[in-house]
PDB file of C-alpha atoms in Angstrom:
ATOM      1  CA  MET A   1      15.081   5.495  10.622  1.00 93.00           C
ATOM      2  CA  TYR A   2      12.649   4.036   8.083  1.00 98.00           C
ATOM      3  CA  ASN A   3       9.096   5.391   8.100  1.00 98.00           C
ATOM      4  CA  LEU A   4       6.110   3.154   7.381  1.00 98.00           C
ATOM      5  CA  LEU A   5       2.427   4.001   7.056  1.00 98.00           C
ATOM      6  CA  PHE A   6      -0.703   1.882   7.461  1.00 98.00           C
ATOM      7  CA  CYS A   7      -4.378   2.905   7.386  1.00 97.00           C
ATOM      8  CA  ILE A   8      -6.642   0.379   9.093  1.00 96.00           C
ATOM      9  CA  ASN A   9      -9.852  -0.315  10.943  1.00 94.00           C
ATOM     10  CA  SER A  10     -10.727  -3.105  13.369  1.00 94.00           C
ATOM     11  CA  ARG A  11     -11.118  -5.682  10.601  1.00 93.00           C
ATOM     12  CA  TYR A  12      -7.433  -5.502   9.733  1.00 94.00           C
ATOM     13  CA  THR A  13      -5.575  -5.635  13.049  1.00 96.00           C
ATOM     14  CA  GLU A  14      -4.595  -9.319  12.701  1.00 95.00           C
ATOM     15  CA  MET A  15      -3.508  -8.829   9.100  1.00 96.00           C
ATOM     16  CA  LEU A  16      -1.419  -5.874  10.250  1.00 97.00           C
ATOM     17  CA  LYS A  17       0.503  -8.157  12.596  1.00 97.00           C
ATOM     18  CA  VAL A  18       1.406 -10.571   9.788  1.00 97.00           C
ATOM     19  CA  CYS A  19       2.343  -7.786   7.393  1.00 98.00           C
ATOM     20  CA  LEU A  20       4.345  -5.831   9.956  1.00 97.00           C
ATOM     21  CA  SER A  21       6.202  -8.880  11.274  1.00 97.00           C
ATOM     22  CA  SER A  22       7.205  -9.794   7.712  1.00 98.00           C
ATOM     23  CA  VAL A  23       8.636  -6.303   7.253  1.00 98.00           C
ATOM     24  CA  VAL A  24      10.531  -6.473  10.531  1.00 97.00           C
ATOM     25  CA  ILE A  25      11.996  -9.860   9.635  1.00 97.00           C
ATOM     26  CA  HIS A  26      12.818  -9.406   5.935  1.00 98.00           C
ATOM     27  CA  SER A  27      12.958  -5.712   4.959  1.00 98.00           C
ATOM     28  CA  GLY A  28      16.523  -5.000   6.036  1.00 97.00           C
ATOM     29  CA  PHE A  29      15.308  -1.943   7.956  1.00 97.00           C
ATOM     30  CA  ASP A  30      17.406  -1.550  11.092  1.00 95.00           C
ATOM     31  CA  SER A  31      14.881   0.704  12.847  1.00 96.00           C
ATOM     32  CA  MET A  32      11.335   1.691  11.950  1.00 97.00           C
ATOM     33  CA  SER A  33       8.815   4.321  12.888  1.00 98.00           C
ATOM     34  CA  VAL A  34       5.314   3.118  12.024  1.00 98.00           C
ATOM     35  CA  SER A  35       2.414   5.536  11.694  1.00 98.00           C
ATOM     36  CA  ILE A  36      -1.125   4.156  11.742  1.00 98.00           C
ATOM     37  CA  ILE A  37      -3.939   6.425  10.577  1.00 98.00           C
ATOM     38  CA  TYR A  38      -7.329   5.310  11.875  1.00 97.00           C
ATOM     39  CA  SER A  39     -10.762   6.557  12.823  1.00 95.00           C
ATOM     40  CA  SER A  40     -12.490   3.684  14.604  1.00 92.00           C
ATOM     41  CA  LEU A  41      -9.967   1.487  16.413  1.00 96.00           C
ATOM     42  CA  ARG A  42     -10.907   0.662  19.984  1.00 96.00           C
ATOM     43  CA  ASP A  43      -8.545   1.549  22.822  1.00 96.00           C
ATOM     44  CA  SER A  44      -8.006  -2.155  23.483  1.00 97.00           C
ATOM     45  CA  GLU A  45      -6.955  -2.711  19.863  1.00 97.00           C
ATOM     46  CA  ILE A  46      -4.523   0.189  19.981  1.00 97.00           C
ATOM     47  CA  ALA A  47      -3.043  -1.179  23.214  1.00 96.00           C
ATOM     48  CA  GLU A  48      -2.675  -4.629  21.627  1.00 94.00           C
ATOM     49  CA  ILE A  49      -0.815  -3.221  18.632  1.00 96.00           C
ATOM     50  CA  LYS A  50       1.406  -1.070  20.869  1.00 95.00           C
ATOM     51  CA  LYS A  51       2.658  -4.281  22.475  1.00 93.00           C
ATOM     52  CA  LEU A  52       4.531  -4.952  19.212  1.00 93.00           C
ATOM     53  CA  GLU A  53       6.934  -2.096  19.938  1.00 94.00           C
ATOM     54  CA  ASN A  54      10.549  -2.895  20.685  1.00 91.00           C
ATOM     55  CA  SER A  55      13.955  -1.257  20.366  1.00 89.00           C
ATOM     56  CA  ARG A  56      13.741  -1.388  16.544  1.00 91.00           C
ATOM     57  CA  LEU A  57      10.063  -0.582  16.148  1.00 96.00           C
ATOM     58  CA  LYS A  58       8.052   2.418  17.318  1.00 97.00           C
ATOM     59  CA  ILE A  59       4.343   2.776  16.563  1.00 98.00           C
ATOM     60  CA  ASN A  60       2.376   6.027  16.482  1.00 97.00           C
ATOM     61  CA  PHE A  61      -1.384   6.334  16.078  1.00 98.00           C
ATOM     62  CA  ILE A  62      -3.018   9.260  14.288  1.00 97.00           C
ATOM     63  CA  ARG A  63      -6.775   9.635  14.547  1.00 97.00           C
ATOM     64  CA  PHE A  64      -8.510  10.963  11.452  1.00 95.00           C
ATOM     65  CA  ASP A  65     -11.976  12.495  11.461  1.00 92.00           C
ATOM     66  CA  ASP A  66     -13.352  10.853   8.345  1.00 88.00           C
ATOM     67  CA  SER A  67     -16.689  12.672   8.505  1.00 88.00           C
ATOM     68  CA  VAL A  68     -15.210  14.857   5.758  1.00 86.00           C
ATOM     69  CA  LEU A  69     -15.487  11.769   3.532  1.00 87.00           C
ATOM     70  CA  SER A  70     -19.183  11.193   4.166  1.00 80.00           C
ATOM     71  CA  SER A  71     -20.057  11.638   0.489  1.00 76.00           C
ATOM     72  CA  SER A  72     -17.101   9.673  -0.859  1.00 84.00           C
ATOM     73  CA  PRO A  73     -17.856   6.394  -2.672  1.00 81.00           C
ATOM     74  CA  THR A  74     -17.181   3.285  -0.570  1.00 77.00           C
ATOM     75  CA  THR A  75     -17.974  -0.426  -0.766  1.00 73.00           C
ATOM     76  CA  GLY A  76     -17.447  -3.457   1.438  1.00 72.00           C
ATOM     77  CA  ARG A  77     -14.111  -4.050  -0.267  1.00 74.00           C
ATOM     78  CA  TYR A  78     -13.167  -0.376  -0.355  1.00 77.00           C
ATOM     79  CA  PRO A  79     -13.979   1.318   2.979  1.00 86.00           C
ATOM     80  CA  LYS A  80     -13.227   4.917   3.902  1.00 91.00           C
ATOM     81  CA  GLU A  81      -9.744   3.926   5.040  1.00 92.00           C
ATOM     82  CA  ILE A  82      -8.615   3.744   1.405  1.00 91.00           C
ATOM     83  CA  TYR A  83      -8.797   7.544   1.298  1.00 93.00           C
ATOM     84  CA  TYR A  84      -6.744   8.194   4.438  1.00 95.00           C
ATOM     85  CA  ARG A  85      -3.356   7.860   2.725  1.00 95.00           C
ATOM     86  CA  LEU A  86      -4.281  10.808   0.491  1.00 95.00           C
ATOM     87  CA  PHE A  87      -4.231  13.059   3.563  1.00 96.00           C
ATOM     88  CA  ALA A  88      -0.918  11.761   4.912  1.00 96.00           C
ATOM     89  CA  PRO A  89       0.979  14.949   3.959  1.00 96.00           C
ATOM     90  CA  VAL A  90      -1.033  16.995   6.471  1.00 95.00           C
ATOM     91  CA  LEU A  91      -1.618  14.285   9.075  1.00 96.00           C
ATOM     92  CA  LEU A  92       1.974  13.148   9.550  1.00 97.00           C
ATOM     93  CA  PRO A  93       4.652  15.138  11.414  1.00 95.00           C
ATOM     94  CA  ASP A  94       6.519  17.707   9.337  1.00 95.00           C
ATOM     95  CA  ASP A  95       9.882  16.135  10.105  1.00 95.00           C
ATOM     96  CA  ILE A  96       9.014  13.020   8.060  1.00 97.00           C
ATOM     97  CA  ASP A  97      10.112  13.692   4.495  1.00 97.00           C
ATOM     98  CA  ARG A  98       9.278  10.302   2.963  1.00 98.00           C
ATOM     99  CA  ILE A  99       7.227   7.330   4.040  1.00 98.00           C
ATOM    100  CA  LEU A 100       6.399   3.916   2.639  1.00 98.00           C
ATOM    101  CA  TYR A 101       2.684   3.144   2.709  1.00 98.00           C
ATOM    102  CA  LEU A 102       1.727  -0.550   2.685  1.00 98.00           C
ATOM    103  CA  ASP A 103      -1.617  -2.317   2.454  1.00 97.00           C
ATOM    104  CA  VAL A 104      -1.937  -4.984   5.129  1.00 97.00           C
ATOM    105  CA  ASP A 105      -2.913  -7.726   2.665  1.00 97.00           C
ATOM    106  CA  LEU A 106       0.702  -8.045   1.596  1.00 98.00           C
ATOM    107  CA  ILE A 107       3.870  -9.565   2.965  1.00 98.00           C
ATOM    108  CA  CYS A 108       7.546  -8.711   2.662  1.00 98.00           C
ATOM    109  CA  ILE A 109       9.904 -11.569   1.795  1.00 98.00           C
ATOM    110  CA  ASN A 110      13.103  -9.699   0.833  1.00 98.00           C
ATOM    111  CA  SER A 111      14.821  -6.342   1.331  1.00 98.00           C
ATOM    112  CA  LEU A 112      12.929  -3.064   0.919  1.00 98.00           C
ATOM    113  CA  VAL A 113      15.967  -0.837   1.373  1.00 98.00           C
ATOM    114  CA  GLU A 114      16.454  -0.154  -2.340  1.00 98.00           C
ATOM    115  CA  LEU A 115      12.763   0.657  -2.773  1.00 98.00           C
ATOM    116  CA  TYR A 116      12.769   3.009   0.210  1.00 98.00           C
ATOM    117  CA  ASN A 117      15.822   4.845  -1.146  1.00 98.00           C
ATOM    118  CA  THR A 118      14.352   5.285  -4.631  1.00 98.00           C
ATOM    119  CA  ASP A 119      14.979   8.767  -6.019  1.00 98.00           C
ATOM    120  CA  ILE A 120      11.641  10.571  -5.706  1.00 98.00           C
ATOM    121  CA  SER A 121      13.038  14.097  -5.542  1.00 97.00           C
ATOM    122  CA  SER A 122      11.124  15.225  -8.649  1.00 95.00           C
ATOM    123  CA  VAL A 123       7.908  13.223  -8.134  1.00 96.00           C
ATOM    124  CA  TYR A 124       5.146  12.779  -5.566  1.00 97.00           C
ATOM    125  CA  TYR A 125       5.053   8.996  -5.487  1.00 97.00           C
ATOM    126  CA  ALA A 126       6.912   5.878  -6.520  1.00 97.00           C
ATOM    127  CA  ALA A 127       4.653   2.896  -7.108  1.00 97.00           C
ATOM    128  CA  CYS A 128       3.910  -0.077  -9.342  1.00 97.00           C
ATOM    129  CA  SER A 129       1.310  -0.489 -12.047  1.00 91.00           C
ATOM    130  CA  HIS A 130      -0.840  -3.588 -12.490  1.00 89.00           C
ATOM    131  CA  THR A 131      -2.405  -2.156 -15.641  1.00 82.00           C
ATOM    132  CA  ARG A 132      -1.357  -2.528 -19.250  1.00 74.00           C
ATOM    133  CA  LYS A 133      -1.077   0.443 -21.558  1.00 74.00           C
ATOM    134  CA  ILE A 134      -4.456  -0.005 -23.247  1.00 68.00           C
ATOM    135  CA  LEU A 135      -6.247  -0.099 -19.872  1.00 72.00           C
ATOM    136  CA  THR A 136      -4.240   2.882 -18.667  1.00 75.00           C
ATOM    137  CA  LYS A 137      -5.611   4.854 -21.618  1.00 78.00           C
ATOM    138  CA  PHE A 138      -9.114   3.593 -20.841  1.00 74.00           C
ATOM    139  CA  ASN A 139      -8.781   4.748 -17.233  1.00 75.00           C
ATOM    140  CA  ALA A 140      -7.561   8.160 -18.368  1.00 77.00           C
ATOM    141  CA  LEU A 141     -10.568   8.523 -20.674  1.00 75.00           C
ATOM    142  CA  ARG A 142     -12.930   7.261 -17.960  1.00 78.00           C
ATOM    143  CA  LEU A 143     -11.635   9.971 -15.622  1.00 79.00           C
ATOM    144  CA  GLY A 144     -11.652  12.685 -18.283  1.00 77.00           C
ATOM    145  CA  LEU A 145      -7.876  13.091 -18.392  1.00 77.00           C
ATOM    146  CA  ASP A 146      -5.637  14.069 -21.278  1.00 69.00           C
ATOM    147  CA  ILE A 147      -4.258  10.711 -22.441  1.00 57.00           C
ATOM    148  CA  ALA A 148      -1.370  12.525 -24.109  1.00 51.00           C
ATOM    149  CA  ASP A 149       0.115  12.999 -20.640  1.00 60.00           C
ATOM    150  CA  GLU A 150       0.655   9.224 -20.324  1.00 69.00           C
ATOM    151  CA  CYS A 151      -0.213   9.193 -16.631  1.00 80.00           C
ATOM    152  CA  PRO A 152       0.319   5.731 -15.154  1.00 86.00           C
ATOM    153  CA  TYR A 153      -2.505   3.958 -13.347  1.00 86.00           C
ATOM    154  CA  ILE A 154      -0.883   2.603 -10.210  1.00 89.00           C
ATOM    155  CA  ASN A 155      -1.717   0.042  -7.574  1.00 94.00           C
ATOM    156  CA  THR A 156      -1.699   2.015  -4.337  1.00 95.00           C
ATOM    157  CA  GLY A 157      -0.997  -0.960  -2.074  1.00 96.00           C
ATOM    158  CA  VAL A 158       2.694  -0.074  -2.116  1.00 98.00           C
ATOM    159  CA  LEU A 159       3.284   3.644  -2.222  1.00 98.00           C
ATOM    160  CA  LEU A 160       6.516   5.501  -1.514  1.00 98.00           C
ATOM    161  CA  MET A 161       5.477   9.066  -0.746  1.00 98.00           C
ATOM    162  CA  ASN A 162       7.520  12.248  -1.103  1.00 98.00           C
ATOM    163  CA  LEU A 163       5.869  14.073   1.787  1.00 98.00           C
ATOM    164  CA  THR A 164       7.989  17.204   1.425  1.00 96.00           C
ATOM    165  CA  ARG A 165       6.852  17.762  -2.142  1.00 96.00           C
ATOM    166  CA  LEU A 166       3.270  16.692  -1.431  1.00 96.00           C
ATOM    167  CA  ARG A 167       2.962  19.171   1.456  1.00 96.00           C
ATOM    168  CA  LYS A 168       4.029  22.067  -0.760  1.00 94.00           C
ATOM    169  CA  ASN A 169       1.277  21.300  -3.241  1.00 89.00           C
ATOM    170  CA  PHE A 170      -1.395  19.705  -1.061  1.00 93.00           C
ATOM    171  CA  ASP A 171      -4.900  21.099  -1.377  1.00 90.00           C
ATOM    172  CA  SER A 172      -7.710  19.013   0.086  1.00 91.00           C
ATOM    173  CA  ARG A 173     -10.191  20.909  -2.096  1.00 90.00           C
ATOM    174  CA  LYS A 174      -8.664  19.254  -5.164  1.00 91.00           C
ATOM    175  CA  ILE A 175      -9.412  15.848  -3.679  1.00 91.00           C
ATOM    176  CA  PHE A 176     -12.990  16.701  -2.726  1.00 90.00           C
ATOM    177  CA  ASP A 177     -13.638  18.441  -6.050  1.00 91.00           C
ATOM    178  CA  PHE A 178     -12.341  15.426  -7.949  1.00 88.00           C
ATOM    179  CA  ILE A 179     -14.536  13.099  -5.878  1.00 89.00           C
ATOM    180  CA  GLU A 180     -17.568  15.300  -6.514  1.00 89.00           C
ATOM    181  CA  LYS A 181     -16.948  15.543 -10.260  1.00 86.00           C
ATOM    182  CA  LYS A 182     -15.730  12.035 -11.005  1.00 82.00           C
ATOM    183  CA  GLY A 183     -16.937   9.916  -8.093  1.00 82.00           C
ATOM    184  CA  SER A 184     -19.690   8.269 -10.124  1.00 85.00           C
ATOM    185  CA  SER A 185     -17.006   6.970 -12.508  1.00 81.00           C
ATOM    186  CA  PHE A 186     -14.723   5.561  -9.826  1.00 86.00           C
ATOM    187  CA  ILE A 187     -13.767   1.894  -9.936  1.00 84.00           C
ATOM    188  CA  LEU A 188     -10.868   1.945  -7.446  1.00 86.00           C
ATOM    189  CA  PRO A 189     -11.388   5.313  -5.733  1.00 87.00           C
ATOM    190  CA  ASP A 190      -7.956   6.044  -4.238  1.00 90.00           C
ATOM    191  CA  GLN A 191      -6.159   4.901  -7.396  1.00 90.00           C
ATOM    192  CA  ASP A 192      -8.503   6.976  -9.554  1.00 90.00           C
ATOM    193  CA  ILE A 193      -7.838  10.076  -7.445  1.00 91.00           C
ATOM    194  CA  ILE A 194      -4.061   9.687  -7.501  1.00 92.00           C
ATOM    195  CA  MET A 195      -4.073   9.215 -11.261  1.00 89.00           C
ATOM    196  CA  GLY A 196      -6.342  12.215 -11.726  1.00 88.00           C
ATOM    197  CA  ILE A 197      -4.493  14.636  -9.450  1.00 89.00           C
ATOM    198  CA  TYR A 198      -0.890  13.405  -9.298  1.00 90.00           C
ATOM    199  CA  GLY A 199      -0.575  11.166 -12.346  1.00 85.00           C
ATOM    200  CA  ASP A 200       2.075  13.235 -14.101  1.00 86.00           C
ATOM    201  CA  ARG A 201       4.410  13.055 -11.082  1.00 92.00           C
ATOM    202  CA  ILE A 202       4.697   9.333 -10.409  1.00 94.00           C
ATOM    203  CA  ARG A 203       7.776   7.162 -10.790  1.00 96.00           C
ATOM    204  CA  LEU A 204       7.086   3.554 -11.686  1.00 95.00           C
ATOM    205  CA  VAL A 205       9.138   0.825 -10.004  1.00 97.00           C
ATOM    206  CA  ASP A 206       9.419  -2.884 -10.738  1.00 96.00           C
ATOM    207  CA  THR A 207       6.038  -4.584 -10.258  1.00 96.00           C
ATOM    208  CA  LEU A 208       7.454  -8.115 -10.267  1.00 96.00           C
ATOM    209  CA  LYS A 209       9.761  -7.129  -7.420  1.00 97.00           C
ATOM    210  CA  TYR A 210       7.710  -4.736  -5.309  1.00 98.00           C
ATOM    211  CA  ASN A 211       4.032  -5.540  -5.898  1.00 98.00           C
ATOM    212  CA  LEU A 212       3.665  -9.085  -7.179  1.00 97.00           C
ATOM    213  CA  SER A 213       0.184 -10.585  -7.118  1.00 97.00           C
ATOM    214  CA  ASP A 214      -1.112 -13.937  -8.321  1.00 96.00           C
ATOM    215  CA  ARG A 215      -2.740 -12.213 -11.301  1.00 94.00           C
ATOM    216  CA  ILE A 216       0.455 -10.394 -12.259  1.00 94.00           C
ATOM    217  CA  LEU A 217       2.447 -13.624 -11.923  1.00 95.00           C
ATOM    218  CA  THR A 218      -0.009 -15.462 -14.176  1.00 93.00           C
ATOM    219  CA  LEU A 219      -0.097 -12.690 -16.781  1.00 90.00           C
ATOM    220  CA  ASN A 220       3.683 -12.473 -16.841  1.00 91.00           C
ATOM    221  CA  ASN A 221       4.061 -16.196 -17.382  1.00 91.00           C
ATOM    222  CA  MET A 222       1.235 -16.464 -19.926  1.00 87.00           C
ATOM    223  CA  THR A 223       2.370 -13.569 -22.086  1.00 79.00           C
ATOM    224  CA  GLY A 224       6.094 -14.189 -21.952  1.00 69.00           C
ATOM    225  CA  GLY A 225       6.997 -11.137 -19.900  1.00 64.00           C
ATOM    226  CA  ARG A 226      10.623 -10.468 -19.170  1.00 68.00           C
ATOM    227  CA  ARG A 227      10.874 -14.139 -18.295  1.00 78.00           C
ATOM    228  CA  ARG A 228       8.727 -16.844 -16.757  1.00 86.00           C
ATOM    229  CA  LEU A 229       8.884 -16.803 -12.979  1.00 92.00           C
ATOM    230  CA  THR A 230       8.999 -19.905 -10.829  1.00 95.00           C
ATOM    231  CA  LEU A 231       8.262 -19.858  -7.113  1.00 97.00           C
ATOM    232  CA  ARG A 232      12.012 -20.150  -6.559  1.00 97.00           C
ATOM    233  CA  ASP A 233      12.485 -16.982  -8.636  1.00 96.00           C
ATOM    234  CA  VAL A 234       9.883 -15.237  -6.491  1.00 97.00           C
ATOM    235  CA  ALA A 235      11.571 -16.360  -3.283  1.00 98.00           C
ATOM    236  CA  GLN A 236      14.926 -15.034  -4.454  1.00 97.00           C
ATOM    237  CA  ASN A 237      14.006 -11.837  -6.302  1.00 97.00           C
ATOM    238  CA  THR A 238      10.619 -10.528  -5.135  1.00 98.00           C
ATOM    239  CA  SER A 239      10.397  -8.231  -2.122  1.00 98.00           C
ATOM    240  CA  ILE A 240       6.624  -7.768  -1.761  1.00 98.00           C
ATOM    241  CA  ILE A 241       3.804 -10.195  -2.474  1.00 98.00           C
ATOM    242  CA  HIS A 242       0.426  -8.490  -2.574  1.00 98.00           C
ATOM    243  CA  TYR A 243      -2.715 -10.583  -2.144  1.00 97.00           C
ATOM    244  CA  CYS A 244      -4.938  -7.967  -3.744  1.00 93.00           C
ATOM    245  CA  GLY A 245      -8.288  -8.754  -5.325  1.00 86.00           C
ATOM    246  CA  ARG A 246     -10.926 -11.115  -4.023  1.00 88.00           C
ATOM    247  CA  SER A 247      -8.756 -14.231  -3.860  1.00 88.00           C
ATOM    248  CA  LYS A 248      -6.962 -14.283  -0.491  1.00 95.00           C
ATOM    249  CA  PRO A 249      -4.818 -17.106   0.933  1.00 95.00           C
ATOM    250  CA  TRP A 250      -6.653 -16.948   4.266  1.00 94.00           C
ATOM    251  CA  LYS A 251      -9.942 -17.792   2.497  1.00 93.00           C
ATOM    252  CA  LYS A 252     -11.074 -21.296   1.510  1.00 90.00           C
ATOM    253  CA  SER A 253     -11.754 -20.120  -2.047  1.00 90.00           C
ATOM    254  CA  TYR A 254      -8.109 -19.153  -2.641  1.00 94.00           C
ATOM    255  CA  ASN A 255      -6.545 -20.909  -5.637  1.00 90.00           C
ATOM    256  CA  GLY A 256      -3.387 -18.893  -6.286  1.00 94.00           C
ATOM    257  CA  ARG A 257       0.224 -20.073  -6.362  1.00 95.00           C
ATOM    258  CA  LEU A 258       1.652 -17.530  -3.929  1.00 97.00           C
ATOM    259  CA  GLY A 259      -0.178 -18.774  -0.857  1.00 97.00           C
ATOM    260  CA  VAL A 260       2.845 -20.791   0.255  1.00 97.00           C
ATOM    261  CA  PHE A 261       4.618 -17.530   1.099  1.00 98.00           C
ATOM    262  CA  PHE A 262       1.693 -16.387   3.222  1.00 98.00           C
ATOM    263  CA  GLU A 263       1.716 -19.671   5.148  1.00 97.00           C
ATOM    264  CA  THR A 264       5.380 -19.083   5.943  1.00 98.00           C
ATOM    265  CA  ALA A 265       4.684 -15.475   6.934  1.00 98.00           C
ATOM    266  CA  VAL A 266       1.968 -16.565   9.385  1.00 97.00           C
ATOM    267  CA  LYS A 267       4.344 -19.044  11.037  1.00 97.00           C
ATOM    268  CA  GLU A 268       7.083 -16.407  11.236  1.00 97.00           C
ATOM    269  CA  CYS A 269       4.583 -13.936  12.688  1.00 96.00           C
ATOM    270  CA  ARG A 270       3.625 -16.345  15.473  1.00 95.00           C
ATOM    271  CA  GLN A 271       7.290 -16.916  16.310  1.00 95.00           C
ATOM    272  CA  TRP A 272       7.928 -13.168  16.289  1.00 93.00           C
ATOM    273  CA  LEU A 273       4.945 -12.474  18.519  1.00 91.00           C
ATOM    274  CA  ASP A 274       6.051 -15.165  20.957  1.00 90.00           C
ATOM    275  CA  ALA A 275       9.509 -13.613  21.082  1.00 86.00           C
ATOM    276  CA  GLN A 276       7.945 -10.200  21.715  1.00 80.00           C
ATOM    277  CA  MET A 277       6.120 -11.546  24.743  1.00 72.00           C
ATOM    278  CA  ASP A 278       9.217 -13.148  26.327  1.00 67.00           C
TER     279      ASP A 278
END
């Protein structure tokens, strides 16, 4: 059984369908247990999502009282839901030892089995970084961290979590204290918190494979990364495409190269939903 985690509100239910259908179709997971942490979904929305269940896919909803986050920094782009994943160790059942958190503004186009089975026995998280070394040092200084520790600054849209290890060391007071002390310096709140509290126990995995964005693709090809990537390379070797940032393929202003994969994912989602209803 493969465990997946999403944290959403009503704005993201349709995006969840596209993301989740892409995982079902392409991940290589034979059976999945999906946990959805929420605070404001309507009963009708929960019922609609539950219709996606089948013999391979079970969906569980976990309501979170986010009043404890009343003083936490939020914006239109970064609502309270970005904090929910931080509390997963105490919200999820104790018999789940690892779980793969996914943002819903991403799609899966190839297997996730290798990612899910990544060795995280000695760390809290496995994730990708979208930040170069100089900016990682800047972020460490911005958050008042010891840059000698070389803590990575990760993108939390794809996050493999070692729940067993996190539970043993989880202390919500550390999160709230960090928010109180450093909240005014936050740029990406959840990423800032994870760097500040767990940064020395993170395993980095391949960004081009597991968290590819239009910006990362452009930077790789402009700066002569490991090698220039064509869309054919992406189709063959990338597992997750993440439409993070302001430019989204479902918006008229989108001008990225990876939108073609989203168009395919939407079509596949419609076919999958139709099959679910038969």
